[in-house]
Amino acid sequence: MDIGNMASILQAFRDGHVSLEEALNKLRILPYENLEFAKLDHHRSLRQGFAEVVFCEGKTIDQVVTIIKRLGEHSDNLLATRASQEMFNAVHELIPDAQYHVLPKLIVIERKCLPRDEERFILVITAGTSDIPVAEEAAVTAEIMGNLVKRVFDVGVAGIHRLFDQRSLIEQANVVVVVAGMEGALASVVGGMVAKPVIAVPTSVGYGASFGGLAALLSMLNSCAAGVGVVNIDNGFGAGRLASIINHMR
Amino acid sequence: MDIGNMASILQAFRDGHVSLEEALNKLRILPYENLEFAKLDHHRSLRQGFAEVVFCEGKTIDQVVTIIKRLGEHSDNLLATRASQEMFNAVHELIPDAQYHVLPKLIVIERKCLPRDEERFILVITAGTSDIPVAEEAAVTAEIMGNLVKRVFDVGVAGIHRLFDQRSLIEQANVVVVVAGMEGALASVVGGMVAKPVIAVPTSVGYGASFGGLAALLSMLNSCAAGVGVVNIDNGFGAGRLASIINHMR
Amino acid sequence: MDIGNMASILQAFRDGHVSLEEALNKLRILPYENLEFAKLDHHRSLRQGFAEVVFCEGKTIDQVVTIIKRLGEHSDNLLATRASQEMFNAVHELIPDAQYHVLPKLIVIERKCLPRDEERFILVITAGTSDIPVAEEAAVTAEIMGNLVKRVFDVGVAGIHRLFDQRSLIEQANVVVVVAGMEGALASVVGGMVAKPVIAVPTSVGYGASFGGLAALLSMLNSCAAGVGVVNIDNGFGAGRLASIINHMR
Amino acid sequence: MDIGNMASILQAFRDGHVSLEEALNKLRILPYENLEFAKLDHHRSLRQGFAEVVFCEGKTIDQVVTIIKRLGEHSDNLLATRASQEMFNAVHELIPDAQYHVLPKLIVIERKCLPRDEERFILVITAGTSDIPVAEEAAVTAEIMGNLVKRVFDVGVAGIHRLFDQRSLIEQANVVVVVAGMEGALASVVGGMVAKPVIAVPTSVGYGASFGGLAALLSMLNSCAAGVGVVNIDNGFGAGRLASIINHMR
Amino acid sequence: MDIGNMASILQAFRDGHVSLEEALNKLRILPYENLEFAKLDHHRSLRQGFAEVVFCEGKTIDQVVTIIKRLGEHSDNLLATRASQEMFNAVHELIPDAQYHVLPKLIVIERKCLPRDEERFILVITAGTSDIPVAEEAAVTAEIMGNLVKRVFDVGVAGIHRLFDQRSLIEQANVVVVVAGMEGALASVVGGMVAKPVIAVPTSVGYGASFGGLAALLSMLNSCAAGVGVVNIDNGFGAGRLASIINHMR
Amino acid sequence: MDIGNMASILQAFRDGHVSLEEALNKLRILPYENLEFAKLDHHRSLRQGFAEVVFCEGKTIDQVVTIIKRLGEHSDNLLATRASQEMFNAVHELIPDAQYHVLPKLIVIERKCLPRDEERFILVITAGTSDIPVAEEAAVTAEIMGNLVKRVFDVGVAGIHRLFDQRSLIEQANVVVVVAGMEGALASVVGGMVAKPVIAVPTSVGYGASFGGLAALLSMLNSCAAGVGVVNIDNGFGAGRLASIINHMR
Amino acid sequence: MDIGNMASILQAFRDGHVSLEEALNKLRILPYENLEFAKLDHHRSLRQGFAEVVFCEGKTIDQVVTIIKRLGEHSDNLLATRASQEMFNAVHELIPDAQYHVLPKLIVIERKCLPRDEERFILVITAGTSDIPVAEEAAVTAEIMGNLVKRVFDVGVAGIHRLFDQRSLIEQANVVVVVAGMEGALASVVGGMVAKPVIAVPTSVGYGASFGGLAALLSMLNSCAAGVGVVNIDNGFGAGRLASIINHMR
Amino acid sequence: MDIGNMASILQAFRDGHVSLEEALNKLRILPYENLEFAKLDHHRSLRQGFAEVVFCEGKTIDQVVTIIKRLGEHSDNLLATRASQEMFNAVHELIPDAQYHVLPKLIVIERKCLPRDEERFILVITAGTSDIPVAEEAAVTAEIMGNLVKRVFDVGVAGIHRLFDQRSLIEQANVVVVVAGMEGALASVVGGMVAKPVIAVPTSVGYGASFGGLAALLSMLNSCAAGVGVVNIDNGFGAGRLASIINHMR
């Protein structure tokens, strides 16, 4: 559409339907909707394969509702992250088919499931039970973007036989997302076990010198296993998105 | 008034109306009002073109009310930042023409608008919707100090066509204030686009390794674009003040 | 080989050729060579598709030479990172077909080029000229692991038209590695442009509040663009390795 | 030239001299020179009023020489920062009218002085003698960009009468650059004295808990005086550039 | 009493009233009262001139009440810091002459005022109104320990004439306590003005890059003025105690 | 049981009761129970002498109850740390003999006391009263794991005679756990007094530049006394566990 | 000797051979030798089982030589850490039986080997080859203090089969010292495998976001495996000393 | 002289010898000498009792020589800190009675010893031998400013009997300066022993998690002993200066 749009503008200019100045101006414009407090990037699903995802934190309830309503008019599927229960309630009144995932605090609208390749699944692993909310953010994100996702929770390295018991599942995965707080050692161990991409998500689970996830973050960045890419602390969405992009590669 | 005051003290001394000791003491005194818990700098509007601005955080409601009341007796226009709704309510009872801006938490008294040069406007840009409260603090600050302010919100670099669509507006601005959280990349991109001063305001929007705005702050300080000055995290007021000073230069 | 080995041990046990205790012990052993100061993981090329890569920093020259010599006896291709000129000289005496890349400080032995898919290339982009050594570490790593690599250097966001001029190349890439120091904004801008995985490598290029690459690292972790995975500061090798894994996915 | 270039491309397309595809491609290209290891932004002097400034740190001597040589062919005036004596020697052989400022480590080529408005000067102030190299980087940068610069060195707040003695000079300045290490208090005191923009440059002068300039940086960012913009630690160039932009505003 | 006690133990041993073993054991014991959850150092007023001060934070209400009750039986005067209103209420029921200072959250029992030298006063200065709670903690601490304390609040360096107006008072002080948040520059300016000891107290007043008082702390530690000693962030008590010790020196 | 289990699998394979593939799979499996959201390591009491300890923070109440219920079916004794009162209430309904320690927030089930060696006790020392909750976490942990524990609270170095009065008790201890916040100096002093292992637990007690326990942590890591091992901030459980392991050594 | 000394002083006092004042003074004195620039703690071998260990960093060569010479006159065995080759050379001239360990930079004098219990050995494990210098500091320290030490080097978690191959050795160890840089995950994995005390030593091996060992340090402090005590970064000596103390427990 | 000067200016103005404008200007001027690169504060010895002290770090040798030469013409006694041997050599050629203290890197000129009160001495204590250079900076500073200084070195808390052996000396001191690196615990222990002011100087002695003195700094700021003031890391000069000011109080 972008390139097509530029072409039609050029054509209109050659045909004399638009002036030089108009053409110059239009050529720089790509489609988005301006709500003043937000610029909705309707172009994104064309450019990146999925509609703009709404990051709700720091927005007012009114802003969230308005943005989701407008985006929902252009997209079958929609994702809003870090949404409070109050935000969902307000959205739900307007959009009855919106769903809320409590632990990961996600609002999901899924009217037309994207196709999934059952042969290639993403595996989301957590070190502990407390890491599940972040892991679910990753998993649900990847699912709505058209991926089969499997989950293995609570296989931290302190009882490493639990991890190794899942070895064949881990080795079959196409992409592995490792979610871990505290010292985040799971990423390195998994990274050494597989030949597939590993996306590491440090979580803020822990206390004291975990400094809100800093320990796990640094640990994962310094992983002695190659092939590990790291996202922000607690950023399950980013991990799910990146895993989905990789999983769709052919 | 300062210099005039010194001159009249000297004259009174030459004329023998004040003693040597009195003259020495008075020469060191400039006008301010002492409330004990605060020293009101009535001299500031002479020295810097706008009355002392009240920073409300950490003050009691009584202190805020008393300070605003006294300053209001000497100034037509007044600004109080980081004011809670409770503080405003108490001020409003005494000063009915005081107004409250909810998002940026500003109390504003504007009885005599300062003149604005419509040719020279300040542009306030945000990367996201969540950055608007800080942006509004900057914008309202600049407006009450006598500037035309235009706003462009939610044009972060992840969908950079939204930014480039605003290119001509950005290029026309006399001063640009860039407000961004997360990684704050918008400041560098805008800084590379314009030949005017850019004031960058990191915000605490983000999570995890944003560490309360530290990521955006460091990013802006290390901007590869020259011509960018940075203020404190979430310091919309400071950015608006500095933009106003620059915008008034002739 | 691993599974085969386990099977033959089990068979030998069933046949009574090895005792219960021996079988138990052998079952836990996978092939590696013990030099005492190092355990060479000859198993890795089977497990992860490329021989163990030698990290030379902190090792003595003798250790580096011995390790490379032994690994070279089992592998056609070999990579040693962070190698000093002195280390290379010592290696070169023993292994005349070893090559040295000065800027990225890599020792490379490539006797049997791995097949490359010319349709799918990895693009390595830098923000500045000073980021080239890290970028070359990524590029050479990916090349020896069997990838076509293209390079675009010095397209930082302060002159963003240089970047956009490379737009079609960027959009054609299968995986993009973004190497940037200072504020690292390039990762976010590129991340918003493409629908392919972006691997961000912060570099220690910069000064003052870049704090040895911390500014770029935090910036990249907080990228407002989804689909960005981050590796350690200056870790060109890790980025090249991860890009290669992703680029080989079918 | 940029807009003109776009217009002529459009015209050539309307006239049928270039195909649709060619026009689309050319429209995205702005003038720069590709040295592979660097992309020279010859466009910058048109866009921002001064040729691209070369940041030498982390570049090889050959790279620096080549870049300066090429840029010098398009510009009368040129600035290269953080250049070692060796770099200058190599440059000097090729370009005999290049000059070297030892303390700020600047290479300067100034063939055609830009006009200076003698009425509006930039004042560069330092807290101590050890801050002079950074201050000179700011001052020389501003001078070559067409500004009258005055200097006041070693007026830190521990002997505040030295500062107040310069009061009238400070008050006459159009823009003030404050360069200070240690606790950087000078920026706040000067910021409270003037009604003009203050650009604060923290320096790495100090020891112990100055942590390489961090103390001064945080101090300046938290200045209780409004109207202060901060640049990176030791970033004299950035301060000089920003001061020049502001000083040229009319 | 300590030495006296040791002497009497020795004498009792020489006289054969205590055995060798008993003497050895007793010689290591100095007077304190063991409440199990606390060891009350009744010896402290002998050793350091004032009874043990109770730090209430992190203690239960019961613990606070018990400790104050027991200490109060041995001392005329008592100080408890960081006490909540609830703690005070519980104490007040048992000890009706206990008083509560709301802003600094101090519980004070003062039955027998210590003598004060009216010639030598401690001056407590704050940069802003929000610093007053910490300043009062310092002032009240010094007062109950037998010092005349004068207060000057809200004389931050952004309006430095307010500070200089207090010059003679500052110069007359025997010890100066400077309490400041944000950038903490006041400590350096005052440190350069006086020849008396300056105790600097950084406060957590500020936001963003003040990082809970870190900016002011680093600033004060790096003060370019000699003769400044720094205490912990918000540690008004420590400053008051140190000021009192110094002020009592003859 | 682990080794025994492996042996019986091997035997079953030799006897032809299980296939090669089955044997391979079973050999990698060790006993644990899979609740999906948690993998209960029933194997741990065999491997490490005590059942898996439940870390409750970040888990839902339902998860905590289910985990404790299942673990309780396999173990006589059980420990759950960082449990809220609400968690305990829910557990208590199902398991009436569960007990709650309010200060350290521990849920304890102790049906069959482990034997204690009365000759070898662990000594838990705190610097202040506010450190008691962490100290109790350590003490109760060690007690349920079969150790005699003695406690000495509030013997910080500011009144060092209180510490020295406990000298003989300290010297008799088999292992010493030192719990201290603020500057954590107690660990160094105790470390210099004894020839037994000292486990240092920094606590988050303090304010300002204690930065949530960082000051005590760094202090303990840098202890000038050898023989000190440090655990995470506020990690009483870890200290108690380590002390117990050491105390059981023969 | 300490207690004996006190007893004889008391006896001399009872017998009237020393005055009250003399007795008081002597009772506070324990044996050490005063070199002015150092106080040699000859008492330490009595108090803690091994002579004072000399930390050479920051001392002049003369100071090191003098200290070692004096200590050597009172002890058969001696250890000096962080000694440069120059220091050793100077020591060696005076004390020909002194030995130098190059990698760990230790000076060792061992004239009378302490008895070793061959049944109980300390195992020192490293994640990589580059960690060996720190590991050797730990191992040699433990050896001279009378322990059998075994070494397993280069078994980091990226190739975890190398670690598991050493499983039985690890399980037989009485104390395990884990030395690892980068992300330090080895400590957690080993901690989960054994029921014996684990002493974790983070090393400064790594680069970028390892921040001089900070990543490994935080990782180890946050270990999800209980029973791990941590010492300072690169502190092989401390780990060896603590391991020795634990290994001698009966 | 300051006040006298102001009086004579006023008198000259009353007498008509100077104009109003001249009087206004002169009233703001206090005596200093302007070398352009430095402003020498000849006024300081009047204002603060000792001539300006030269901080040599970051200055060129020429600058140091010039400054010392000029200051030396106005003062009998002079101190220059952080001076290299080269700086001293250059100074020594011009000023033969200048002396150099190698360890603390001080240049001292002492032509007329200031009177010392032998009754009141400052005690400088170090934890280790490696802290002596910083301690000597403090001691020599205090001596030249007219104080009797006593030294006690190497009495760290790991062998606390060495410290207690000095108890009476410590108790007799008028001011105590405690110099310690590593964990800096000595400050707290000494602070609890005395009723006199304690000035704590953290040093950068240590390694690993001492982070250049940060551990000792935080430790001292969080001291559980009241009455401790802290100066910057390695700032022996600041401690000596503050100790001198306090010691001269009457």
Tab-separated table of N, CA and C in Angstrom, chain A residues 35-66:
chain	number	residue	atom	x	y	z
A	35	LEU	N	-5.199	11.128	16.632
A	35	LEU	CA	-6.146	11.430	17.710
A	35	LEU	C	-5.618	12.565	18.580
A	36	GLU	N	-4.625	13.273	18.124
A	36	GLU	CA	-3.904	14.303	18.888
A	36	GLU	C	-3.081	13.678	20.013
A	37	PHE	N	-3.726	13.042	20.988
A	37	PHE	CA	-2.931	12.459	22.073
A	37	PHE	C	-2.266	11.175	21.628
A	38	ALA	N	-2.628	10.667	20.439
A	38	ALA	CA	-1.988	9.463	19.915
A	38	ALA	C	-2.074	9.481	18.405
A	39	LYS	N	-1.060	8.895	17.772
A	39	LYS	CA	-1.049	8.755	16.317
A	39	LYS	C	-1.113	7.258	16.032
A	40	LEU	N	-2.264	6.787	15.563
A	40	LEU	CA	-2.431	5.346	15.379
A	40	LEU	C	-1.810	4.908	14.065
A	41	ASP	N	-0.934	3.929	14.193
A	41	ASP	CA	-0.133	3.504	13.051
A	41	ASP	C	-0.856	2.365	12.315
A	42	HIS	N	-1.929	2.724	11.601
A	42	HIS	CA	-2.670	1.684	10.878
A	42	HIS	C	-1.793	1.009	9.827
A	43	HIS	N	-0.723	1.645	9.516
A	43	HIS	CA	0.207	1.145	8.511
A	43	HIS	C	1.007	-0.062	9.019
A	44	ARG	N	1.041	-0.216	10.336
A	44	ARG	CA	1.976	-1.193	10.871
A	44	ARG	C	1.664	-2.643	10.478
A	45	SER	N	0.382	-2.985	10.398
A	45	SER	CA	0.104	-4.396	10.068
A	45	SER	C	0.598	-4.713	8.661
A	46	LEU	N	0.576	-3.713	7.779
A	46	LEU	CA	1.162	-3.929	6.457
A	46	LEU	C	2.677	-4.048	6.558
A	47	ARG	N	3.254	-3.187	7.379
A	47	ARG	CA	4.717	-3.103	7.431
A	47	ARG	C	5.317	-4.236	8.244
A	48	GLN	N	4.649	-4.598	9.316
A	48	GLN	CA	5.284	-5.574	10.208
A	48	GLN	C	4.403	-6.783	10.514
A	49	GLY	N	3.252	-6.908	9.873
A	49	GLY	CA	2.491	-8.143	9.986
A	49	GLY	C	1.538	-8.230	11.152
A	50	PHE	N	1.476	-7.207	11.994
A	50	PHE	CA	0.516	-7.211	13.081
A	50	PHE	C	0.212	-5.767	13.441
A	51	ALA	N	-1.039	-5.528	13.829
A	51	ALA	CA	-1.452	-4.163	14.150
A	51	ALA	C	-0.640	-3.604	15.315
A	52	GLU	N	-0.642	-2.289	15.427
A	52	GLU	CA	0.042	-1.647	16.539
A	52	GLU	C	-0.473	-2.216	17.858
A	53	VAL	N	0.466	-2.522	18.766
A	53	VAL	CA	0.099	-3.044	20.075
A	53	VAL	C	0.054	-1.879	21.051
A	54	VAL	N	-0.996	-1.847	21.886
A	54	VAL	CA	-1.191	-0.712	22.790
A	54	VAL	C	-0.497	-0.974	24.113
A	55	PHE	N	0.410	-0.091	24.489
A	55	PHE	CA	1.068	-0.156	25.788
A	55	PHE	C	0.261	0.738	26.735
A	56	CYS	N	-0.462	0.151	27.680
A	56	CYS	CA	-1.460	0.908	28.436
A	56	CYS	C	-0.887	1.706	29.610
A	57	GLU	N	0.241	1.263	30.143
A	57	GLU	CA	0.797	1.912	31.333
A	57	GLU	C	1.007	3.405	31.076
A	58	GLY	N	0.564	4.237	32.009
A	58	GLY	CA	0.774	5.667	31.878
A	58	GLY	C	-0.280	6.365	31.039
A	59	LYS	N	-1.170	5.615	30.447
A	59	LYS	CA	-2.264	6.245	29.717
A	59	LYS	C	-3.492	6.316	30.619
A	60	THR	N	-4.392	7.271	30.352
A	60	THR	CA	-5.644	7.318	31.082
A	60	THR	C	-6.583	6.255	30.511
A	61	ILE	N	-7.588	5.921	31.295
A	61	ILE	CA	-8.563	4.918	30.826
A	61	ILE	C	-9.225	5.404	29.547
A	62	ASP	N	-9.574	6.670	29.492
A	62	ASP	CA	-10.206	7.207	28.286
A	62	ASP	C	-9.308	7.038	27.062
A	63	GLN	N	-8.036	7.338	27.248
A	63	GLN	CA	-7.112	7.205	26.114
A	63	GLN	C	-7.051	5.759	25.642
A	64	VAL	N	-6.964	4.830	26.596
A	64	VAL	CA	-6.883	3.413	26.226
A	64	VAL	C	-8.127	2.986	25.456
A	65	VAL	N	-9.284	3.365	25.970
A	65	VAL	CA	-10.534	2.961	25.318
A	65	VAL	C	-10.608	3.520	23.894
A	66	THR	N	-10.307	4.784	23.747
A	66	THR	CA	-10.387	5.419	22.430
A	66	THR	C	-9.420	4.755	21.444
